[in-house]
Coordinates of C-alpha atoms and ligand atoms in Angstrom, one line a residue:
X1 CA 0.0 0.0 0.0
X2 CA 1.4 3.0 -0.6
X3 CA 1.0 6.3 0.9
X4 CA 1.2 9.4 -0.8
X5 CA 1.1 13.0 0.8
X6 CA 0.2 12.6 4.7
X7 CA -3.4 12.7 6.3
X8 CA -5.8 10.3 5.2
X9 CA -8.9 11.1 7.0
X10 CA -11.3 8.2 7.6
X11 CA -13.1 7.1 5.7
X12 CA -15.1 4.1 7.4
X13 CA -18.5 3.4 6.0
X14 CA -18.3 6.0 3.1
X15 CA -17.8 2.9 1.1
X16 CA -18.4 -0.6 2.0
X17 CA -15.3 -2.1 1.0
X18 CA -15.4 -6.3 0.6
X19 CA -12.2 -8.2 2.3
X20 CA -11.7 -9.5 -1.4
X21 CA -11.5 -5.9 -3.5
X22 CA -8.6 -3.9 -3.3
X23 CA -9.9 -0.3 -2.3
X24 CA -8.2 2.8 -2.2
X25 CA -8.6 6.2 -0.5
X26 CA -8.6 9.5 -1.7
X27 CA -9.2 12.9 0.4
X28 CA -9.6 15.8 -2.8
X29 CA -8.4 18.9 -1.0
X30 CA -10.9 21.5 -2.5
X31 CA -9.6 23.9 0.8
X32 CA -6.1 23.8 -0.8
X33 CA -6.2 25.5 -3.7
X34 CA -3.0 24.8 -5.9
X35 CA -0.8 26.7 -8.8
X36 CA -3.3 26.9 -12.1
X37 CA -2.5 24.4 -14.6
X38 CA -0.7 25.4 -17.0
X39 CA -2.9 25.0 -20.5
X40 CA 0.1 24.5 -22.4
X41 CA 0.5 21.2 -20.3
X42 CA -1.9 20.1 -23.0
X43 CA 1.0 21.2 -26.0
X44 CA 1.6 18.9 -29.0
X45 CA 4.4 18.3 -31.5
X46 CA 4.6 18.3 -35.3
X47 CA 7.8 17.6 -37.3
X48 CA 8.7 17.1 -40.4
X49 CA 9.0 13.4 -39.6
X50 CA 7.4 10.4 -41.6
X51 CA 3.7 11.5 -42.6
X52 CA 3.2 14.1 -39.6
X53 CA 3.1 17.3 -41.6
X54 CA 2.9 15.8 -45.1
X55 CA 0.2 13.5 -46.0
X56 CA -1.3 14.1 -41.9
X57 CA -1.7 17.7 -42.0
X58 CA -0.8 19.1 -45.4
X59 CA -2.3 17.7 -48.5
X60 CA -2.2 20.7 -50.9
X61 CA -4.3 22.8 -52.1
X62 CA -5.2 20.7 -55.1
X63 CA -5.8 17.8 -53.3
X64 CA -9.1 16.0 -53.1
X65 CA -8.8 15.2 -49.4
X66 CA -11.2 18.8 -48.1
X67 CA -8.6 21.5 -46.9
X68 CA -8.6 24.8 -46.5
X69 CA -5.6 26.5 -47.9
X70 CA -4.2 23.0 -48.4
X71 CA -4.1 22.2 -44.9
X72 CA -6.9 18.9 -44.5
X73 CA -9.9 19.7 -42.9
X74 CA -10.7 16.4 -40.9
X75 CA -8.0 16.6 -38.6
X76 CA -8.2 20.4 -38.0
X77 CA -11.6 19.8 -36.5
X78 CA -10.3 16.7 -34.5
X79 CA -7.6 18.6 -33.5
X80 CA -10.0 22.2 -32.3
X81 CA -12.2 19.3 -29.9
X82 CA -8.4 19.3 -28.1
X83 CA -8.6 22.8 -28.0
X84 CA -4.7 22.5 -28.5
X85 CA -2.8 25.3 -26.8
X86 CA 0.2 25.1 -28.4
X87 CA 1.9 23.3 -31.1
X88 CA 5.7 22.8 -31.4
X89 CA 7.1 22.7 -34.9
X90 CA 9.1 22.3 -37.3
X91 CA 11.5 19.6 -35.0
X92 CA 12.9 17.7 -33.3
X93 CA 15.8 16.7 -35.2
X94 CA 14.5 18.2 -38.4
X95 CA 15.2 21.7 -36.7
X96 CA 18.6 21.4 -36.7
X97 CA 18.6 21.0 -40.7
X98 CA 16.1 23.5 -41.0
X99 CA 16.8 26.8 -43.0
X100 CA 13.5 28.6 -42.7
X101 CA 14.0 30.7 -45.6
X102 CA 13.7 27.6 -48.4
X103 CA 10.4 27.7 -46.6
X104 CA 8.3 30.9 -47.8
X105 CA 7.7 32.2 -51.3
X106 CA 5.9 30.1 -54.2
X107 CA 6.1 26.8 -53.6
X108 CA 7.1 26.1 -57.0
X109 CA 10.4 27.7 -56.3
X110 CA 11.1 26.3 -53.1
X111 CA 14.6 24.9 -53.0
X112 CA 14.5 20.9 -52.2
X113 CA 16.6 19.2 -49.2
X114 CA 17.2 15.4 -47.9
X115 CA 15.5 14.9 -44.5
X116 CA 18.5 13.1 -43.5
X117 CA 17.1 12.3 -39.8
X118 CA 13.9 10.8 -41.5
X119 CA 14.5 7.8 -44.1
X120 CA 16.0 10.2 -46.5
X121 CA 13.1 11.7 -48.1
X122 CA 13.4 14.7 -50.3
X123 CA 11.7 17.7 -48.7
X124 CA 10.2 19.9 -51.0
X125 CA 9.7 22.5 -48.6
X126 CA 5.7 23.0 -49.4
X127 CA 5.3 23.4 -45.7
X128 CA 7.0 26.4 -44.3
X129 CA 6.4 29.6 -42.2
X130 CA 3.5 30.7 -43.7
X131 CA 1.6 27.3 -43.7
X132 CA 2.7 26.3 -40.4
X133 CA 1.0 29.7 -39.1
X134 CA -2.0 29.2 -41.1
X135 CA -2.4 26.0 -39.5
X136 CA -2.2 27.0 -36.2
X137 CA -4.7 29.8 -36.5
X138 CA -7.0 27.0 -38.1
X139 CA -6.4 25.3 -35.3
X140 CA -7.0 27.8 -32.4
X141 CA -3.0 27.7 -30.8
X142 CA -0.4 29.2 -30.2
X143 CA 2.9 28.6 -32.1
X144 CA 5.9 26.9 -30.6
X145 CA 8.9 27.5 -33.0
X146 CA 12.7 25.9 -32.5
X147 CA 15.3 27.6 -34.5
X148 CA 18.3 26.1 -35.7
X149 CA 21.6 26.1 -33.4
X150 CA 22.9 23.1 -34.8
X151 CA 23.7 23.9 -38.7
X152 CA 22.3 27.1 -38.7
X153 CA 23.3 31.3 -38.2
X154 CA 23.0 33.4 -35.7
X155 CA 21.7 35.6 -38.5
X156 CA 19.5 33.3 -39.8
X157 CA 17.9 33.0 -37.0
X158 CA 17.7 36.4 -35.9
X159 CA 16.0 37.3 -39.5
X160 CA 13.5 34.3 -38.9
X161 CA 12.5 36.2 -35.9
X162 CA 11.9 39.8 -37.2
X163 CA 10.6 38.0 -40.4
X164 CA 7.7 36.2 -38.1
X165 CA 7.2 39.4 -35.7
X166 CA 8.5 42.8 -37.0
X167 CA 5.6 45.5 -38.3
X168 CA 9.1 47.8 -39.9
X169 CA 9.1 48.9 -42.9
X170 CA 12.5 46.7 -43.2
X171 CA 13.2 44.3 -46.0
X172 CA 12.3 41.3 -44.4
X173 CA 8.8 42.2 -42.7
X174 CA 8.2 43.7 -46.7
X175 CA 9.1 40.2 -47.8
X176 CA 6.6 38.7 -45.5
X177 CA 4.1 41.3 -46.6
X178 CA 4.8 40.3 -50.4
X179 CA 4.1 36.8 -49.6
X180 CA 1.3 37.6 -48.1
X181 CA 0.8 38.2 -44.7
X182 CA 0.3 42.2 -43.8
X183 CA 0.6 42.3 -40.1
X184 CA 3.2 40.0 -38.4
X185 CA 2.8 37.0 -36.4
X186 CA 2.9 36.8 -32.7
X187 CA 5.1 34.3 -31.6
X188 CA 5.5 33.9 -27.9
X189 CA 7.7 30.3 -28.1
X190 CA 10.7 30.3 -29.2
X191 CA 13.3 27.6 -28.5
X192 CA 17.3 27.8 -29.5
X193 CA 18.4 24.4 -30.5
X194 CA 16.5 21.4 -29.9
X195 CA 18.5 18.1 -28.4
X196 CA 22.0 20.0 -28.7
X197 CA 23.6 17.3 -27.0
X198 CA 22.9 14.6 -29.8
X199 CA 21.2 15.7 -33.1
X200 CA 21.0 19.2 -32.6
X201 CA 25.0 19.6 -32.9
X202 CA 26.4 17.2 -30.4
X203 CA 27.6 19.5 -28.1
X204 CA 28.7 19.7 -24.1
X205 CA 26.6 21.7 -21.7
X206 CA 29.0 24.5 -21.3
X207 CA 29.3 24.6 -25.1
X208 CA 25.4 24.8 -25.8
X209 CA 25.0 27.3 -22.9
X210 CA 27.7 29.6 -24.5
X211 CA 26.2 29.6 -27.7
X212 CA 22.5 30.2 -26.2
X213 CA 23.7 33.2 -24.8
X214 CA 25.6 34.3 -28.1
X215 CA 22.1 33.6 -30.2
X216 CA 19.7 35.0 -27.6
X217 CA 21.4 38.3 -27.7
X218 CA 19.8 38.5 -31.4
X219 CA 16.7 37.3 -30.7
X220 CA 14.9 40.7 -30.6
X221 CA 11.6 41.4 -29.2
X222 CA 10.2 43.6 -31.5
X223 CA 7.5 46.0 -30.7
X224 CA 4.2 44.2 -29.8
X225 CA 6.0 40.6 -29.6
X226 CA 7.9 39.5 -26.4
X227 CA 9.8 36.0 -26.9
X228 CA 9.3 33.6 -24.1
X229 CA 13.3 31.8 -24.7
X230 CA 13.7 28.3 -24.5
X231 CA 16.7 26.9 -24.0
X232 CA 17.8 22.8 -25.0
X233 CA 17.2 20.8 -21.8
X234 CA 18.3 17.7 -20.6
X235 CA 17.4 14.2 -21.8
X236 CA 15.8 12.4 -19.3
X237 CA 17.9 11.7 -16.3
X238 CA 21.1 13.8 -17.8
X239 CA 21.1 15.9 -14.1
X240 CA 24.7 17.5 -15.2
X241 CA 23.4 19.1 -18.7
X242 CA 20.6 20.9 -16.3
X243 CA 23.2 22.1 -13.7
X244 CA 25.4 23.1 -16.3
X245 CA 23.2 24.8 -18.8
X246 CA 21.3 26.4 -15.6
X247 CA 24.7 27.8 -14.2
X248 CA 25.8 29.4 -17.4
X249 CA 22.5 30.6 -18.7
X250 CA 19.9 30.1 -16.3
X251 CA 19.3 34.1 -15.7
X252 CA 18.8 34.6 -19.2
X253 CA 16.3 32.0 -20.2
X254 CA 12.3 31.9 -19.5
X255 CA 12.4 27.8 -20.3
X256 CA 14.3 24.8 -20.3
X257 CA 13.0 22.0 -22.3
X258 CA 13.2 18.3 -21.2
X259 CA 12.8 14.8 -23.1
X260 CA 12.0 11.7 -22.0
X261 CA 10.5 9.0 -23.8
X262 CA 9.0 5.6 -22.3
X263 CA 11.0 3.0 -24.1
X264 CA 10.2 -0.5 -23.1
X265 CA 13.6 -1.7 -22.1
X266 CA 16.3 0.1 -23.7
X267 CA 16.5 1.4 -27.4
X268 CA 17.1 -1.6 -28.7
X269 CA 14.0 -3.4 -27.0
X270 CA 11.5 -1.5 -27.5
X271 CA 8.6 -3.9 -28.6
X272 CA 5.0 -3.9 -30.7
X273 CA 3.2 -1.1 -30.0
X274 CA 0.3 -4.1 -29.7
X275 CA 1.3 -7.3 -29.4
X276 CA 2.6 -7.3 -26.0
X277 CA 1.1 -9.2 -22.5
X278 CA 1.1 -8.5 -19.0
X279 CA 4.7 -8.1 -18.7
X280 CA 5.2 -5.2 -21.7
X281 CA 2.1 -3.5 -20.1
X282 CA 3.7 -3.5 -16.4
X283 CA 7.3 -2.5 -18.1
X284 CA 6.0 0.5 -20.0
X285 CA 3.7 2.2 -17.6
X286 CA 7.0 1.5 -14.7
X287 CA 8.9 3.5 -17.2
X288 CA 6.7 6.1 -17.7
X289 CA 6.3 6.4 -14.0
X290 CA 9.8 7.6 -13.8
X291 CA 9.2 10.7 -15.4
X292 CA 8.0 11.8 -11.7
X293 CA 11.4 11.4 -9.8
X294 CA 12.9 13.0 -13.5
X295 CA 10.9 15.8 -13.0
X296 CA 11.4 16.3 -9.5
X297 CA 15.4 15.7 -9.5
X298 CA 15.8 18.6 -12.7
X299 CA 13.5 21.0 -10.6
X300 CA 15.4 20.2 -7.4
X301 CA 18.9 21.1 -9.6
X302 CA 16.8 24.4 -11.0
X303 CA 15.8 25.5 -7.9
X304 CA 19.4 26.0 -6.9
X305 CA 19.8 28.9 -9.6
X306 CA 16.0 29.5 -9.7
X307 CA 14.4 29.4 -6.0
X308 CA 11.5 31.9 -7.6
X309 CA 10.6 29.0 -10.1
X310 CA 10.6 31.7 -13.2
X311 CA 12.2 29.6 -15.4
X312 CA 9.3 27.0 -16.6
X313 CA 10.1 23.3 -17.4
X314 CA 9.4 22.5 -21.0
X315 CA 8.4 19.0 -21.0
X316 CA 8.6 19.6 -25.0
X317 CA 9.1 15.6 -26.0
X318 CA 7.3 13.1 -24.6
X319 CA 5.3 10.0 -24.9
X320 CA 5.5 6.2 -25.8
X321 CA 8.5 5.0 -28.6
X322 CA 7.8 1.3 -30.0
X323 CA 9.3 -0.6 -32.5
X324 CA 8.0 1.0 -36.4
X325 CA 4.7 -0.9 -37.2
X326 CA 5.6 -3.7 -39.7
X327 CA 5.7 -2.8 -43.2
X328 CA 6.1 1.2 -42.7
X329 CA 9.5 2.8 -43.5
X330 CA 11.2 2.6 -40.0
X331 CA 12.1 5.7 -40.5
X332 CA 8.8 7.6 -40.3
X333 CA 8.4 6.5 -36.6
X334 CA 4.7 4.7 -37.7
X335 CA 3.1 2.8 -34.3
X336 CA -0.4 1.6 -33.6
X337 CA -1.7 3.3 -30.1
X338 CA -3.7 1.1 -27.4
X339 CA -5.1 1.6 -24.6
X340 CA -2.0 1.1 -22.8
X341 CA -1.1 4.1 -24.7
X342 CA -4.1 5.9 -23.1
X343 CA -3.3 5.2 -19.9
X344 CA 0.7 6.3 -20.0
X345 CA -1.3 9.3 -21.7
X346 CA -3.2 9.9 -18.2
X347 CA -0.6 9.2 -16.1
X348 CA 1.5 11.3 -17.6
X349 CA -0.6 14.1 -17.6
X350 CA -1.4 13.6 -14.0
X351 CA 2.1 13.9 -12.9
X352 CA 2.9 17.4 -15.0
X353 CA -0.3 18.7 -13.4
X354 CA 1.2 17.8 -9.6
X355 CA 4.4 19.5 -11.0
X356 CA 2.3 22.9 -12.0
X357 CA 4.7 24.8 -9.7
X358 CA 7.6 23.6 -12.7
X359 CA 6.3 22.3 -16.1
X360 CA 5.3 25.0 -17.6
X361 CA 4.2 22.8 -21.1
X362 CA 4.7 19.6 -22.5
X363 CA 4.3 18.6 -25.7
X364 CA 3.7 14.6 -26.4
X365 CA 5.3 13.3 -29.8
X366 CA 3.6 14.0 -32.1
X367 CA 0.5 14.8 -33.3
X368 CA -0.4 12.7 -36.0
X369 CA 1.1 10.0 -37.6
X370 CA 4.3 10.0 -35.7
X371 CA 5.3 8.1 -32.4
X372 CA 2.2 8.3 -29.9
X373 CA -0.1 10.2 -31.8
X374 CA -3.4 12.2 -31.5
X375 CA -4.3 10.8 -35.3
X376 CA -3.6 8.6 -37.6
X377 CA -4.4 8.9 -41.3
X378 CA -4.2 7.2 -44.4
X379 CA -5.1 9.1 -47.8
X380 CA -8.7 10.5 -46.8
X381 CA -9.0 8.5 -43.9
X382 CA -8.9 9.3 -40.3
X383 CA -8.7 7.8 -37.1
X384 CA -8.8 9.0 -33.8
X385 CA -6.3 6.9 -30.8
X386 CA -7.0 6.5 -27.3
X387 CA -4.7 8.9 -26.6
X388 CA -6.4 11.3 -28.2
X389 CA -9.5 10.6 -25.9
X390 CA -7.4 11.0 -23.1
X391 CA -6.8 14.7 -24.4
X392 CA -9.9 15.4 -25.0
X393 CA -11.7 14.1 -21.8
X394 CA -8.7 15.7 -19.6
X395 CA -8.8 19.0 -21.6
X396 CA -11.0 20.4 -18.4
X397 CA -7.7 20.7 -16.2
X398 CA -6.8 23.1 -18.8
X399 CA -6.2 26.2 -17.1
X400 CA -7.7 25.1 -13.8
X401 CA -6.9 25.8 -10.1
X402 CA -4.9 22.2 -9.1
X403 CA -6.1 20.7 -6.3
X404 CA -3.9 18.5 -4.2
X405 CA -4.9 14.7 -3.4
X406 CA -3.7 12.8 -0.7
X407 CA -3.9 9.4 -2.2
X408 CA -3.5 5.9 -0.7
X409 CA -4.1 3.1 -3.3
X410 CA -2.6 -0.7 -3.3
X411 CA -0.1 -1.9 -6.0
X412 CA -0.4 -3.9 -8.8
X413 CA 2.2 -5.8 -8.9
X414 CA 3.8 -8.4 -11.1
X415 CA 7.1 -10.5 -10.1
X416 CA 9.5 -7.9 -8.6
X417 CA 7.7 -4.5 -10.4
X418 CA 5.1 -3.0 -8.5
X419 CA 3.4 0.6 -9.8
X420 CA 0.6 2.1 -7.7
X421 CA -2.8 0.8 -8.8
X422 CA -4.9 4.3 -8.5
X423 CA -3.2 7.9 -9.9
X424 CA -5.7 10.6 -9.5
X425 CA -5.7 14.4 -10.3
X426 CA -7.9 17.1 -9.4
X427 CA -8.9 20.7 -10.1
X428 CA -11.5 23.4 -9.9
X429 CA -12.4 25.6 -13.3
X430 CA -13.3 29.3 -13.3
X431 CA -17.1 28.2 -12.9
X432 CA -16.7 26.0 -9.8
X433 CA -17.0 22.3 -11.3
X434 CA -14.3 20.3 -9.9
X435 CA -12.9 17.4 -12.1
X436 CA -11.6 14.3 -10.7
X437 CA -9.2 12.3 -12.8
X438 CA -8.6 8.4 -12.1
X439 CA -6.6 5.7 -13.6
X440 CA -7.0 2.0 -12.8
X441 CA -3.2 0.6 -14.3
X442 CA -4.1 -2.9 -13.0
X443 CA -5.3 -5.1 -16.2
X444 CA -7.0 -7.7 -14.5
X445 CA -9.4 -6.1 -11.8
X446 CA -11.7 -2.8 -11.1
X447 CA -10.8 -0.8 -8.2
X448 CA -12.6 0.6 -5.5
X449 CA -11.8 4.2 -4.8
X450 CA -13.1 6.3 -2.0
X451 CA -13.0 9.8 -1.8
X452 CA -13.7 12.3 0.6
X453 CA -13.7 15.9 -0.4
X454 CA -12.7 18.6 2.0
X455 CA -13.8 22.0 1.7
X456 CA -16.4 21.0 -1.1
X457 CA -19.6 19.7 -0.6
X458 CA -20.9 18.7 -4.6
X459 CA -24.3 18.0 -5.4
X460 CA -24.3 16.2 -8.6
X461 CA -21.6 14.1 -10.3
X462 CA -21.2 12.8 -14.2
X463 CA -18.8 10.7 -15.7
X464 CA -17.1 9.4 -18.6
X465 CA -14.2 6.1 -18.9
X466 CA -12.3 5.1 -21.5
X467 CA -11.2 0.8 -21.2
X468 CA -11.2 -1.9 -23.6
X469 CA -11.9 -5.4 -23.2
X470 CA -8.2 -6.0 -23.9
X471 CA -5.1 -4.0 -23.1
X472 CA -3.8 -4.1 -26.8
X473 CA -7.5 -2.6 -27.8
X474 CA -7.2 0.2 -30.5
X475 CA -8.7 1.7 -33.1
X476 CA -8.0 1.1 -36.9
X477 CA -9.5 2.8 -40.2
X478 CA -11.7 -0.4 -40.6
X479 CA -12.6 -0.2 -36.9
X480 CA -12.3 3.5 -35.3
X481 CA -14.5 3.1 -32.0
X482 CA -12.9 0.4 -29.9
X483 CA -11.7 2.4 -27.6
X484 CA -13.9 5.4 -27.1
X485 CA -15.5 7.5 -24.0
X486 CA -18.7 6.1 -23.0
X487 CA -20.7 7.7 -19.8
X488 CA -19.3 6.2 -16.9
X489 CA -22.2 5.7 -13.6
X490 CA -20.3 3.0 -11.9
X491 CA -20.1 6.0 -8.1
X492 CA -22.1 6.9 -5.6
X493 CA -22.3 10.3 -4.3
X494 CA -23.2 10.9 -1.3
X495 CA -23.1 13.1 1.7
X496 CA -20.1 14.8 0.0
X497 CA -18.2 11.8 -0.8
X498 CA -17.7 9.7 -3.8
X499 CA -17.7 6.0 -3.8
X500 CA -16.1 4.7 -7.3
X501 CA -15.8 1.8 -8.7
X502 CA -12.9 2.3 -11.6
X503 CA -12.7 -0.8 -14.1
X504 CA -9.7 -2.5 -15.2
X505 CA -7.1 -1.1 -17.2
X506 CA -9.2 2.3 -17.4
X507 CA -9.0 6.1 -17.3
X508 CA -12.3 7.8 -15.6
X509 CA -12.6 11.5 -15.5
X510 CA -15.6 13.2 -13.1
X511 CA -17.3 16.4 -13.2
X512 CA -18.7 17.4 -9.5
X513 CA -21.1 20.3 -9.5
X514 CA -21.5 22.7 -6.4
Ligands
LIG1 O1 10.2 12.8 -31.9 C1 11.2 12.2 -32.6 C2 12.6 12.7 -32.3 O2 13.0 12.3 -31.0 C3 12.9 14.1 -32.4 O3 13.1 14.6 -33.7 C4 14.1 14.3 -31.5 O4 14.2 15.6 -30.9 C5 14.0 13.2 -30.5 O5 15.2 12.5 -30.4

C-alpha cells in the first residue's frame, strides 16, 4: 500500500469495502487550492518526420482530401475538440537542418533538401512559415517554434524572428508582406536548438549554454511581440546538462526543455506497440512512471539557480517510442496506439499537473502519424487513438486551479515490479466544477476508490471512462470506435463523498457540481 502526501482522514463506512477488492482512499483537497494548470500542459508536437506534416496535415491545395488552404480539414476539426494550446514545430531533429527561408515564397520555387534524420526523403519544402501559421490559426493555438543552433546562423535565426514578428518597414517584414501576410505574427515560443547534445550539434553543456547566450542576444523582441526563450534541456535523467546549462544561462532564459521517452527496455528493445502481454504492459507504464522522480530531480537542480521557479520546465518531447509498425519505412516512426497508450497518456498528464509549480508545457510526440499520436491517417482516412481521448476528456484541467490529493491506493504488482494501482488528479475551473481524474493501471481487476472531499460539498456528479476489453485494444481505419469515451455511472455520491468503482485497465474523469 502506498501512501502518498500525509493525512488520510477516515473514511469508514463512506464505502463498504469487501475483504476481497482492493480499495483505495482519496481525500480531494478543495480547501487547498494549488498553482493553475498550465494549458500548455496540454502542448503537442509536429515535425517534419514520416507523414506528420505531409500527407497528416498538409495535403495541398489541389488535393481531393477537403482542406482549406491545403491544410486537410478532418484533422483540423479533430484537433480544435483538443482545444490544443500550443503546437511545437518544425522539429525535433529536423530543426537542426532547417533553414527557414527555403520555406516561404511560391512553392514552386522552393529549394529541395534530404531529410537526412527521416528515411532520406526529399523535402520539398511545401510546408514552411507561412503554412505552419496558417495551420495553427486553423487550429486555435499558439505557435511553438525551435530555431536552428545546430547547422544554422545566428543571423538566420535572428532574420526568422523579425521576419515572423516585426511591423518595420525593413526588408524582411516587406518580404513577409509580399508573400502575403500584412501584419506580423505573434510568436511567444521560441526555442534555441532542440537536443543539442545529440542531433541538434552534439555538443557539451557548457558549449550549448555559450552559444544560447551568443544567439539569444539576437533574438529581438520587436515591438508588440515578447519571446518567451527556451533553452535545450536535458534528456531524461542527464542531471549534469541541467546544472550546467542552468549555471551558465539560467538568468537569461524563460524555459528549459526536457525529453523523456517511455521506451520498453532500452532502445534496442522497444517492442510492438500491440502485441505485447502483461509483462510489456507493467514495463512501459513502470517507465513512464519515472518521469515523476525525472521531474522532480531537474527542478530540485533548477531551484538552486532559480528558487523563484521563473524559469518554466518544458516537457517539450514526450510520450510512448515502439518498434516502427511492420511494413512502414522505419524511419517515419509509424506505431499503432492502445489503450495502454491511453493510460501512459493519463498518467503522464497527472504527474505534469502535480508538478504545476515547474512544467510549464509539454508537448507529447507528435501529433499525428508519428510516435504516440493524436491521429492517424491514411489518404482520406482518419482515425482517432485512445490517446487522443485521453486529451480530449482531460482538456477540463486546462487552465484550472490544481487541487492536491492525498492518495492511498494498493499496488499492482507483477514479479518484482510494483506501480501504484490508482493515480488521480484534481482541479476546480473558473465556474466552480471540480474534475476528478482516475486511472485504474491494474489489467485484470476494477478498483474501488473512496474519496472524501474537503472544503467541497458537490451536489451532482457525471462521468465518462475510457477501457477496452483488452489491453492491446485500439482503433484502426476499418474499426475506429474500440476504444472510445462512454458515460461512466459505476459511483455513488453521497453526503459529500464519492464512492467509485474504476474498471480494469481504465482512465475515468468526473465532473462534481457545487
Ligand atoms: O520525436 C522524434 C525525435 O525524437 C525528435 O526529432 C528528436 O528531438 C527526438 O530525439
Amino acid at each position: 500500500m502506498k501512501l502518498f502526501r500525509l493525512a488520510i482522514l477516515p473514511l469508514a463506512g463512506l464505502v463498504s469495502l469487501s475483504a476481497q477488492t482492493p480499495a483505495a482512499t482519496l481525500t480531494l483537497h478543495a480547501d487547498q487550492p494549488g498553482p493553475v494548470i498550465n494549458k500548455n500542459i496540454y502542448g503537442q508536437f509536429s515535425e517534419h518526420l514520416g507523414h506528420c506534416i505531409y500527407g497528416g496535415i498538409w495535403v495541398g491545395e489541389d488535393s481531393p482530401i477537403p482542406n482549406v488552404r491545403g491544410i486537410r480539414s478532418d484533422v483540423v476539426a479533430a484537433l480544435r475538440q483538443l482545444q490544443v494550446p500550443v503546437l511545437r514545430w518544425p522539429g525535433g531533429c529536423f530543426a537542426d537542418e532547417y533553414h527557414w527561408k527555403n520555406g516561404i515564397g511560391p512553392r514552386k520555387d522552393r529549394p529541395k533538401m534530404i531529410n537526412t534524420n527521416w528515411g532520406g526523403v526529399v523535402e520539398d519544402n511545401s510546408f514552411g512559415t507561412h503554412e505552419f501559421m496558417d495551420l495553427c490559426e486553423q487550429v486555435g493555438c499558439e505557435p511553438y517554434i525551435t530555431g536552428n543552433v545546430g547547422s544554422g546562423t545566428v543571423r538566420e535565426m535572428m532574420e526568422w524572428v523579425e521576419y515572423m514578428t516585426s511591423n518595420a518597414d525593413s526588408p524582411l517584414a516587406n518580404e513577409r508582406r509580399r508573400n502575403g501576410r500584412a501584419e506580423p505574427w505573434h510568436v511567444k515560443y521560441f526555442a534555441i536548438g532542440n537536443e543539442a547534445w545529440g542531433c541538434g550539434g552534439d555538443m557539451p553543456p557548457e558549449f550549448y549554454a555559450d552559444n544560447f547566450r551568443r544567439y539569444n542576444v539576437y533574438l529581438k523582441n520587436y515591438p508588440g511581440n515578447e519571446l518567451y526563450r527556451i533553452a535545450c534541456g536535458p534528456d531524461a535523467a542527464s542531471y549534469g546538462w541541467t546544472d550546467k546549462v542552468m549555471a551558465i544561462a539560467g538568468a537569461r532564459m524563460n524555459g528549459l526543455s526536457l525529453h523523456y521517452y517511455t521506451v520498453k527496455n532500452g532502445w534496442n528493445d522497444k517492442g510492438s506497440a500491440t502485441e505485447f502481454g502483461e509483462p510489456e504492459w507493467m514495463a512501459i507504464l513502470g517507465q513512464t512512471l519515472r518521469i515523476d522522480e525525472i521531474i522532480t530531480n531537474h527542478s530540485v537542480i533548477m531551484d538552486k539557480y532559480d528558487p523563484a521557479k521563473k524559469v518554466g520546465l518544458m516537457v517539450d518531447e514526450w510520450g510512448t517510442w515502439y518498434d516502427p509498425t511492420p511494413g512502414t519505412n522505419p524511419g517515419f516512426l509509424v506505431q499503432q496506439n492502445t489503450l495502454r497508450d491511453a493510460v501512459v497518456a493519463a498518467l503522464n498528464l497527472h504527474i505534469f499537473q502535480r508538478h504545476a509549480d515547474r512544467v510549464a508545457m509539454a508537448n507529447i510526440a507528435q501529433m499525428v502519424n508519428v510516435l504516440q499520436a493524436m491521429i492517424m491517417t491514411d489518404g482520406p482516412r482518419m482515425v482517432l487513438t485512445p490517446t487522443y481521448h485521453v486529451f480530449e476528456m482531460y482538456k477540463a484541467h486546462q487552465g484550472a486551479t490544481y487541487l492536491p490529493i492525498d492518495l492511498s491506493t494498493p499496488d499492482y504488482s507483477r514479479g518484482d515490479a510494483h506501480i501504484p494501482v490508482v493515480s488521480a488528479s484534481a482541479s476546480r475551473d473558473r465556474n466552480g466544477l471540480i474534475h476528478l481524474s482516475l486511472v485504474n493501471t491494474d489489467p485484470n481487476r476494477p478498483i474501488r476508490v473512496a474519496c472524501a472531499i474537503a472544503g467541497a460539498a458537490p451536489k451532482s456528479a457525471s462521468g465518462r471512462v475510457l477501457t477496452a476489453p483488452t489491453m492491446q485494444a485500439h482503433n484502426s481505419f476499418e474499426s475506429p470506435d474500440e476504444v472510445k469515451p462512454v458515460p461512466f455511472t459505476d459511483f455513488v455520491l453521497s453526503g459529500g463523498s464519492l464512492a467509485v468503482t474504476l474498471p480494469s485497465k481504465s482512465v475515468a474523469m468526473l465532473e462534481l457540481a457545487p
